XYZ file of C-alpha atoms in Angstrom:
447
model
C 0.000 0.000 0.000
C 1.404 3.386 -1.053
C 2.594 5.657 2.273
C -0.584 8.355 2.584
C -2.749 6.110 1.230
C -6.103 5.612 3.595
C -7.664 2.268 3.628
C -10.761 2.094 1.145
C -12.581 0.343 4.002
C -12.057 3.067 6.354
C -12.949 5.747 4.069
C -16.294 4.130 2.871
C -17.003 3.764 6.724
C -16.449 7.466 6.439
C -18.483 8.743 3.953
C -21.003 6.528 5.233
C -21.331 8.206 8.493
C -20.618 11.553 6.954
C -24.094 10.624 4.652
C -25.985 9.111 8.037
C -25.205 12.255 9.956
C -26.628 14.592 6.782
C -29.910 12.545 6.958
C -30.088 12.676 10.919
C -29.462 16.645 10.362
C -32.061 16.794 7.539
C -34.673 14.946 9.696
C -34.242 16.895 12.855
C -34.501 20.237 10.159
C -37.617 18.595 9.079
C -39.270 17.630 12.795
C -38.817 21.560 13.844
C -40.657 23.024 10.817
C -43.424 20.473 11.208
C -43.316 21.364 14.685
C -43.137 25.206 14.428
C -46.044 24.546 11.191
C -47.984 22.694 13.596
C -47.822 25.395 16.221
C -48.912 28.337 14.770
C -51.784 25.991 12.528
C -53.409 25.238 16.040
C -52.840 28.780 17.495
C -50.293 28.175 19.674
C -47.984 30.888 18.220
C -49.422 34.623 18.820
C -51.353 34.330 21.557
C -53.521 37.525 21.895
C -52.988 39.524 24.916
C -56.539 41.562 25.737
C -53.851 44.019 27.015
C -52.967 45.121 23.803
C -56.118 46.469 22.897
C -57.930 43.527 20.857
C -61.083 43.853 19.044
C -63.161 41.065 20.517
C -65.235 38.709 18.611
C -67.952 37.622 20.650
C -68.494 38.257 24.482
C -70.822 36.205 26.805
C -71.845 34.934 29.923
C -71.304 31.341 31.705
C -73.916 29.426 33.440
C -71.855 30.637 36.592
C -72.256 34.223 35.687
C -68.615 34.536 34.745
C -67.835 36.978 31.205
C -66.167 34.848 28.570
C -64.702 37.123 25.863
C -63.506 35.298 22.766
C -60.880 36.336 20.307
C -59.963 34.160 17.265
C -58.990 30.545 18.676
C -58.899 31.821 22.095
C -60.886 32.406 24.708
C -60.267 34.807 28.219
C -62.432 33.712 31.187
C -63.235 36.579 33.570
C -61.221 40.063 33.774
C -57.873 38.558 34.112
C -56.192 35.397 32.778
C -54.571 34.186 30.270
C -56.084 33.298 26.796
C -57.303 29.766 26.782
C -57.874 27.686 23.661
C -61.644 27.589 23.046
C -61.350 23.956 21.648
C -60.334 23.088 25.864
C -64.099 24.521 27.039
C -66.075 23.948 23.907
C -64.259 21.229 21.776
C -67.092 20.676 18.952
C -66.568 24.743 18.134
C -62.689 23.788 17.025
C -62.686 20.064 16.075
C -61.358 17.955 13.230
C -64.234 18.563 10.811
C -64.236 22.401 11.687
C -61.316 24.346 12.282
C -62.741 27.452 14.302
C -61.275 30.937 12.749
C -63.731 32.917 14.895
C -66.734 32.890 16.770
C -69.176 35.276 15.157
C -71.811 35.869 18.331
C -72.561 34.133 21.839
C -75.179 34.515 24.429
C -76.412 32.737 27.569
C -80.377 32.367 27.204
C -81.280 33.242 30.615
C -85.298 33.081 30.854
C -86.246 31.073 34.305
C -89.322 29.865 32.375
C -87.742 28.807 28.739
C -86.645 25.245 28.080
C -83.039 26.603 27.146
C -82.824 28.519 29.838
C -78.655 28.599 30.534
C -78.060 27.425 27.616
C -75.182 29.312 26.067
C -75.633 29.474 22.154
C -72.386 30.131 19.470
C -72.841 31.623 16.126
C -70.488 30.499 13.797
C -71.393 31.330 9.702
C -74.449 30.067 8.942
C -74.324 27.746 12.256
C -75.791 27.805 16.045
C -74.113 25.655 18.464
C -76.122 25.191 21.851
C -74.486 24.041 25.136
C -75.790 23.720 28.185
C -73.152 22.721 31.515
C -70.442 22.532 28.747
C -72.163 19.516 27.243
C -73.324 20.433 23.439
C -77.137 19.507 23.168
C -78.303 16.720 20.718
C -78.891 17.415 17.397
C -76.488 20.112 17.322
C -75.032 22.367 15.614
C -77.732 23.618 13.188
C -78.842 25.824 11.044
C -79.086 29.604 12.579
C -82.839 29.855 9.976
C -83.940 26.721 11.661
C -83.541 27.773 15.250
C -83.831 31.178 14.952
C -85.883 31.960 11.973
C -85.732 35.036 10.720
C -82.114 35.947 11.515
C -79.645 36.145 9.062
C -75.924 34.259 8.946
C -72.880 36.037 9.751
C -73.801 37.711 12.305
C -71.428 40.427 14.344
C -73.190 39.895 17.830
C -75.790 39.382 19.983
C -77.458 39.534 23.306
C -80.405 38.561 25.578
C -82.834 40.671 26.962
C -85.145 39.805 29.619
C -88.273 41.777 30.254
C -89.100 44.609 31.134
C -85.682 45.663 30.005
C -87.261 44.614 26.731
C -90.922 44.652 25.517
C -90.395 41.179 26.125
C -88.163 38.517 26.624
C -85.966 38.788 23.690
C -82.846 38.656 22.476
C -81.095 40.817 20.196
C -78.660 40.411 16.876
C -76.758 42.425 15.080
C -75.734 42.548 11.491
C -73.776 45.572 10.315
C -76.537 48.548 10.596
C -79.344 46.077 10.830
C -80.950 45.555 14.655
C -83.019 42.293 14.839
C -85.204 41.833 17.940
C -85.792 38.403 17.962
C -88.818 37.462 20.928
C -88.528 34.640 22.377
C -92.040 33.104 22.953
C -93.952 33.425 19.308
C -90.111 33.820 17.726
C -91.504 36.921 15.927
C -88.466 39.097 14.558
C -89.041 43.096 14.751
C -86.131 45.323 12.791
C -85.051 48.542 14.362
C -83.008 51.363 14.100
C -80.298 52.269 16.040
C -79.392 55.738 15.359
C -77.019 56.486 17.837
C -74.960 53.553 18.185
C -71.826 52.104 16.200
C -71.955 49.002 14.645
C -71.023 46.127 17.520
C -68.638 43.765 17.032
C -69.486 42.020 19.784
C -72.182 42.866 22.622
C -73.497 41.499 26.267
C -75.814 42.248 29.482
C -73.617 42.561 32.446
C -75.082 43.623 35.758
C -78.372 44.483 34.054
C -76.524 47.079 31.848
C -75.783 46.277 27.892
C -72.392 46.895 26.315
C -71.584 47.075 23.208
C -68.039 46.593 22.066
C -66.694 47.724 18.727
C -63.046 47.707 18.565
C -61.230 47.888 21.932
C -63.715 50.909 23.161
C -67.599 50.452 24.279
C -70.773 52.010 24.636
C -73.316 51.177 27.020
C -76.386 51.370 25.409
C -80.597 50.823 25.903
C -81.764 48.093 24.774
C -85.115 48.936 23.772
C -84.151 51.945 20.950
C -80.378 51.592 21.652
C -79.806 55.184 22.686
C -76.160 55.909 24.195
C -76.488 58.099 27.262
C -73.148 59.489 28.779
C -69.576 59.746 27.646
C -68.977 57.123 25.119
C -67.398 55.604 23.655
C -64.682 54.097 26.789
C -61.494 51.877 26.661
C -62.369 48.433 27.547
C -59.743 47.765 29.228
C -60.053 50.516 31.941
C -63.533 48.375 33.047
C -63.538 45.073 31.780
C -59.788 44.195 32.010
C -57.453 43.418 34.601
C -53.967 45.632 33.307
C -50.904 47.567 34.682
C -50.728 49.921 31.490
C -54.370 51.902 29.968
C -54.562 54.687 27.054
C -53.236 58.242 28.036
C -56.909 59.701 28.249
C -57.970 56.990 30.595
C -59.295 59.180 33.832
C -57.759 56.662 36.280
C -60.536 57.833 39.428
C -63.621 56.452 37.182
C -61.873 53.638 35.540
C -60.761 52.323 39.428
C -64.331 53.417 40.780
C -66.372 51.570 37.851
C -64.372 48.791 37.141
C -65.786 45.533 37.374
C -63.053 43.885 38.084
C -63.053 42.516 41.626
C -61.080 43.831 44.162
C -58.308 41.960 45.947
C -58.704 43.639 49.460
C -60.192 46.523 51.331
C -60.253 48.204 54.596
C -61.199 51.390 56.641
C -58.619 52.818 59.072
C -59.742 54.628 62.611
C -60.656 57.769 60.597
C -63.499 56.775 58.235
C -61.155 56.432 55.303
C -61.689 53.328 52.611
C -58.564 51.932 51.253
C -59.143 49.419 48.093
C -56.710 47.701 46.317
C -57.003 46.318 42.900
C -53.797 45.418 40.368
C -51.422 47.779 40.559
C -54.341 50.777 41.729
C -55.805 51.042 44.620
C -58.605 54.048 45.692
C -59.035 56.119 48.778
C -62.520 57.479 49.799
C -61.967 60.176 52.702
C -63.878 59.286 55.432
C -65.037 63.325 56.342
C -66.293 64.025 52.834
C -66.699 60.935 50.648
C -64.333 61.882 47.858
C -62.610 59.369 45.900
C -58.936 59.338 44.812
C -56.999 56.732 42.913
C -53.345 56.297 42.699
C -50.877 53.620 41.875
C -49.894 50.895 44.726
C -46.170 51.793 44.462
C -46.278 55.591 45.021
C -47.940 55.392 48.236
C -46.967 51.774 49.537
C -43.856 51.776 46.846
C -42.613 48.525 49.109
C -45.425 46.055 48.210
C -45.411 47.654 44.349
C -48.952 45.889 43.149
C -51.194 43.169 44.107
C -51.919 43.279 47.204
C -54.096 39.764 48.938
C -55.539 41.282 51.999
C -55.614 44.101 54.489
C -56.832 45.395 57.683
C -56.422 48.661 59.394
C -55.605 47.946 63.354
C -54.663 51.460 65.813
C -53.113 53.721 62.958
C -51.522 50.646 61.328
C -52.470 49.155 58.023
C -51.365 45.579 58.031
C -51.126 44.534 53.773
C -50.217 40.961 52.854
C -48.896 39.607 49.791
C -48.317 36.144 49.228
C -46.027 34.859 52.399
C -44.974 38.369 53.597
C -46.815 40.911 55.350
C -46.226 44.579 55.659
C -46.487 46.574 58.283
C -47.338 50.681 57.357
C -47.766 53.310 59.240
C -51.081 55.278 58.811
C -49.473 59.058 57.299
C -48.431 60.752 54.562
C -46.478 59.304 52.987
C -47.239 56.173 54.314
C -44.203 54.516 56.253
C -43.332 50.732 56.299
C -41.645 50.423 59.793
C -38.112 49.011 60.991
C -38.169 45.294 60.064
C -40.720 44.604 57.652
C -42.172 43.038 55.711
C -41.886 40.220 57.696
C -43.685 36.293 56.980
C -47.353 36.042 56.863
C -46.709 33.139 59.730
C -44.368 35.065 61.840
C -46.939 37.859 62.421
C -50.561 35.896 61.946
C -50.015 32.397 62.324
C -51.098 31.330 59.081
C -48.593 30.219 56.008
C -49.340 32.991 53.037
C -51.246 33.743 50.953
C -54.628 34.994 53.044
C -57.595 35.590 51.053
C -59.123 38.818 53.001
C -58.517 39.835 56.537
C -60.097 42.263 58.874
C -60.743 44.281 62.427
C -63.807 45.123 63.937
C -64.025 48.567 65.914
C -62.762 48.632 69.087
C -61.397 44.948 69.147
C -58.368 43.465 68.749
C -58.974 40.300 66.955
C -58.005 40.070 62.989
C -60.628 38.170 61.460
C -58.064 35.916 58.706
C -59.532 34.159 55.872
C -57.996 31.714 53.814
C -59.712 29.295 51.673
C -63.238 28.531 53.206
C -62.270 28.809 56.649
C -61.765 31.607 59.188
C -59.050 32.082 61.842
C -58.946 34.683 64.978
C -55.647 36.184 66.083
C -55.158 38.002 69.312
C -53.428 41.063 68.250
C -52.529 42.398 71.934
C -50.391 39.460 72.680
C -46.793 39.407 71.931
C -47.022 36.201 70.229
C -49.706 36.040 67.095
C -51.554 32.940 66.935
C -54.068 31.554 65.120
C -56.589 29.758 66.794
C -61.016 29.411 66.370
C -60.956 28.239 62.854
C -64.128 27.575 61.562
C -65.918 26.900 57.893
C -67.500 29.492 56.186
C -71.480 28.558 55.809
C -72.390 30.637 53.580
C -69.620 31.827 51.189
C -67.004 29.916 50.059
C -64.822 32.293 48.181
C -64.077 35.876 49.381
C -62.147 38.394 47.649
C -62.233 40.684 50.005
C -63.508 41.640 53.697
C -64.206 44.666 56.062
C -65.358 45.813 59.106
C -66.934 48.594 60.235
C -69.530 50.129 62.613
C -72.215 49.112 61.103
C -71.174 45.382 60.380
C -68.921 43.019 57.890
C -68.743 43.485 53.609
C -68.186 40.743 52.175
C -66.558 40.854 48.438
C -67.538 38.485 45.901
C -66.629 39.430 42.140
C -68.216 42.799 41.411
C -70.842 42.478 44.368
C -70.907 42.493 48.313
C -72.991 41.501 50.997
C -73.632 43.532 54.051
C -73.487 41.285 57.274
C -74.881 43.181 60.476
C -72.263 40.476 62.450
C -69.526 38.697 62.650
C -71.829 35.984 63.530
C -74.301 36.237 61.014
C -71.627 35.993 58.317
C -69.618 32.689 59.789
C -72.649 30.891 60.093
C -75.303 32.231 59.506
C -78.252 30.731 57.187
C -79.366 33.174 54.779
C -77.230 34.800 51.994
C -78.189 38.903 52.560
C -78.911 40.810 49.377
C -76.049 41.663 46.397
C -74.498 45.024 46.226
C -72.680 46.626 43.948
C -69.164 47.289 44.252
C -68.941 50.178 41.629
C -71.887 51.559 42.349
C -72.654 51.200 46.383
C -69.636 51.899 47.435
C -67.843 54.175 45.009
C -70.709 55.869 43.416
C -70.229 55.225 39.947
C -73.245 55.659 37.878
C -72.917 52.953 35.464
């Protein structure tokens, strides 16, 4: 064999794995597009964030009375959240056979007396999908003529109206400048005029008030000749969206005080004065003349920054927890975290973090803690914090938010409260009082 000469063997072994290794490289190439393809062909790339500003396509309510506001593939459940694949909640809208691009309408039928009552009905083209408890109903999807004669296909959005709001119960759909007012009980359709309002891309009834959305503002609207009363159009987002960053014309005192997002916490301190915390805002309602401020978390507590779980006010002290720690402020201005804090949630209350809602009663010296479905007491005289009395909550399983005050214990749920005229009464008591509004009963927002 001549010297520099390489066995032929060898070098076929060589090329060999020099020709393997290009095919490995090839497939691998080949297994990432696919993947990436497959991605953004079932939505997974671009997610929308509601944040941005997005043009919604359909907006309803769930048989819990939680908004659902749709966009493309996706779907956002409540005021904050994530987007959600709709195809994970309503499979049949995005399935093998149908590949959903957008919902076109939705509404929950909500007549006590109507055989779909709850049911919550999706417009897509010339389809209607009914569901009722996430399940679809038989026979489904059909033709929107054959349930709802007299209504045309592609439509841009709809909504239910109960009596008296309407003439009757009815719901109503919305096709460009067209306004169909479809009733219910005799399925008669009446066309109407709605001078004043812009064409909805997507509409809903929300705490007996009607919204309709077009792009990322609203109107809120009557439903019977669809006049706009007020200052509209508004940013969506500054009411019907949980986010840190809104439009430079937002007026950040209504869009706290009429939000219907729920708070996270609220208190009173000795004074009168209503601290409520929500995101990154929270709003102040002097106690000596009722009006309302709003601010940013961090310029006034600048420690804690945003979201803040629960607070209570206790001799000139406002006690804020978030997550494990809690923070420990001096009532003034500026407000002043003291030496040593924050400190842990279980250092200072004897509960691990995070607390739901916490509060103080006048004149005693017991935080109320609530975490979960079950209420604690801690002795706050005491040098040592423990807590002790834990009991279930009877009547409301999830709080957002608590206070006390002279006249008794709020209660936050969502958007609403209930006034408790005791401690007792709300522990274990056996009647759920009446719903108030958040926005509107204790802020004073009109709408």
């Amino acid at each position: 064999m001549a010297r520099g000469t390489r066995p032929t063997g060898t070098s076929g072994l060589a090329r060999s794995r020099q020709i393997v290794m290009k095919i490995l490289l090839a497939a691998v190439l080949c297994l990432c597009l696919a993947s990436a393809w497959a991605d953004h062909h079932d939505g997974h790339s671009d997610v929308p964030d509601r944040c941005l500003g997005l043009e919604m396509d359909a907006v309803t309510v769930s048989e819990e009375g939680t908004p659902f506001f749709f966009k493309g593939r996706y779907l956002f459940k409540g005021f904050h959240g994530k987007a959600e694949l709709v195809k994970d909640s309503f499979p049949e809208l995005d399935d093998d056979n149908h590949h959903l691009d957008h919902i076109d309408a939705a509404f929950r039928m909500h007549y006590e007396n109507s055989t779909d009552h709850d049911h919550i009905y999706f417009f897509l083209d010339d389809k209607v999908y009914a569901y009722y408890k996430h399940k679809l109903e038989d026979g489904f999807p059909k033709a929107i003529s054959e349930v709802f004669p007299g209504i045309p296909d592609h439509l841009d959005a709809a909504v239910v109206c109960p009596a008296p709001d309407c003439e009757e119960n009815e719901v109503i759909f919305f096709k460009e400048h067209e306004i169909y007012h479809y009733h219910v009980g005799n399925k008669k359709v009446e066309h109407r005029e709605f001078k004043t309002m812009p064409n909805c891309t997507s509409a809903f009834r929300y705490m007996e008030h009607y919204y309709c959305f077009h792009g990322h503002q609203f109107s809120k609207f009557d439903a019977k000749d669809g006049e706009v009363h007020g200052r509209y159009p508004k940013e969506a987002r500054d009411f019907f969206m949980r986010c840190s960053n809104y439009s430079e014309d937002t007026d950040i005192v209504e869009r706290e005080r009429c939000s219907h997002v729920h708070l996270d916490a609220i208190t009173s301190d000795d004074a009168g004065n209503l601290y409520a915390f929500r995101g990154h805002h929270f709003l102040f309602r002097d106690g000596n003349n009722d009006t309302v401020k709003a601010d940013a978390i961090e310029n006034s507590f600048k420690e804690l920054h945003s979201e803040v779980d629960a607070v209570f006010s206790y001799e000139d002290h406002l006690y804020m927890m978030k997550d494990d720690h809690l923070y420990l402020y001096k009532v003034s201005e500026p407000h002043t975290l003291l030496d040593g804090y924050p400190k842990s949630v279980k250092e200072v209350m004897g509960l691990e973090g995070p607390i739901d809602a916490a509060f103080v009663c006048q004149d005693d010296h017991i935080a109320h803690i609530i975490k979960g479905d079950h209420i604690y007491d801690v002795e706050l005289k005491g040098s040592s914090h423990t807590a002790t009395n834990e009991r279930p909550l009877s009547l409301i399983k999830k709080v957002d938010a608590a206070m006390c005050d002279p006249h008794g214990v709020r209660v936050v749920v969502g958007n609403h409260f209930y006034h408790f005229d005791s401690l007792l009464l709300f522990v274990a008591g056996k009647n759920i009082p009446e719903q108030h509004r958040v926005s509107m009963d204790l802020f004073g927002c009109d709408h």
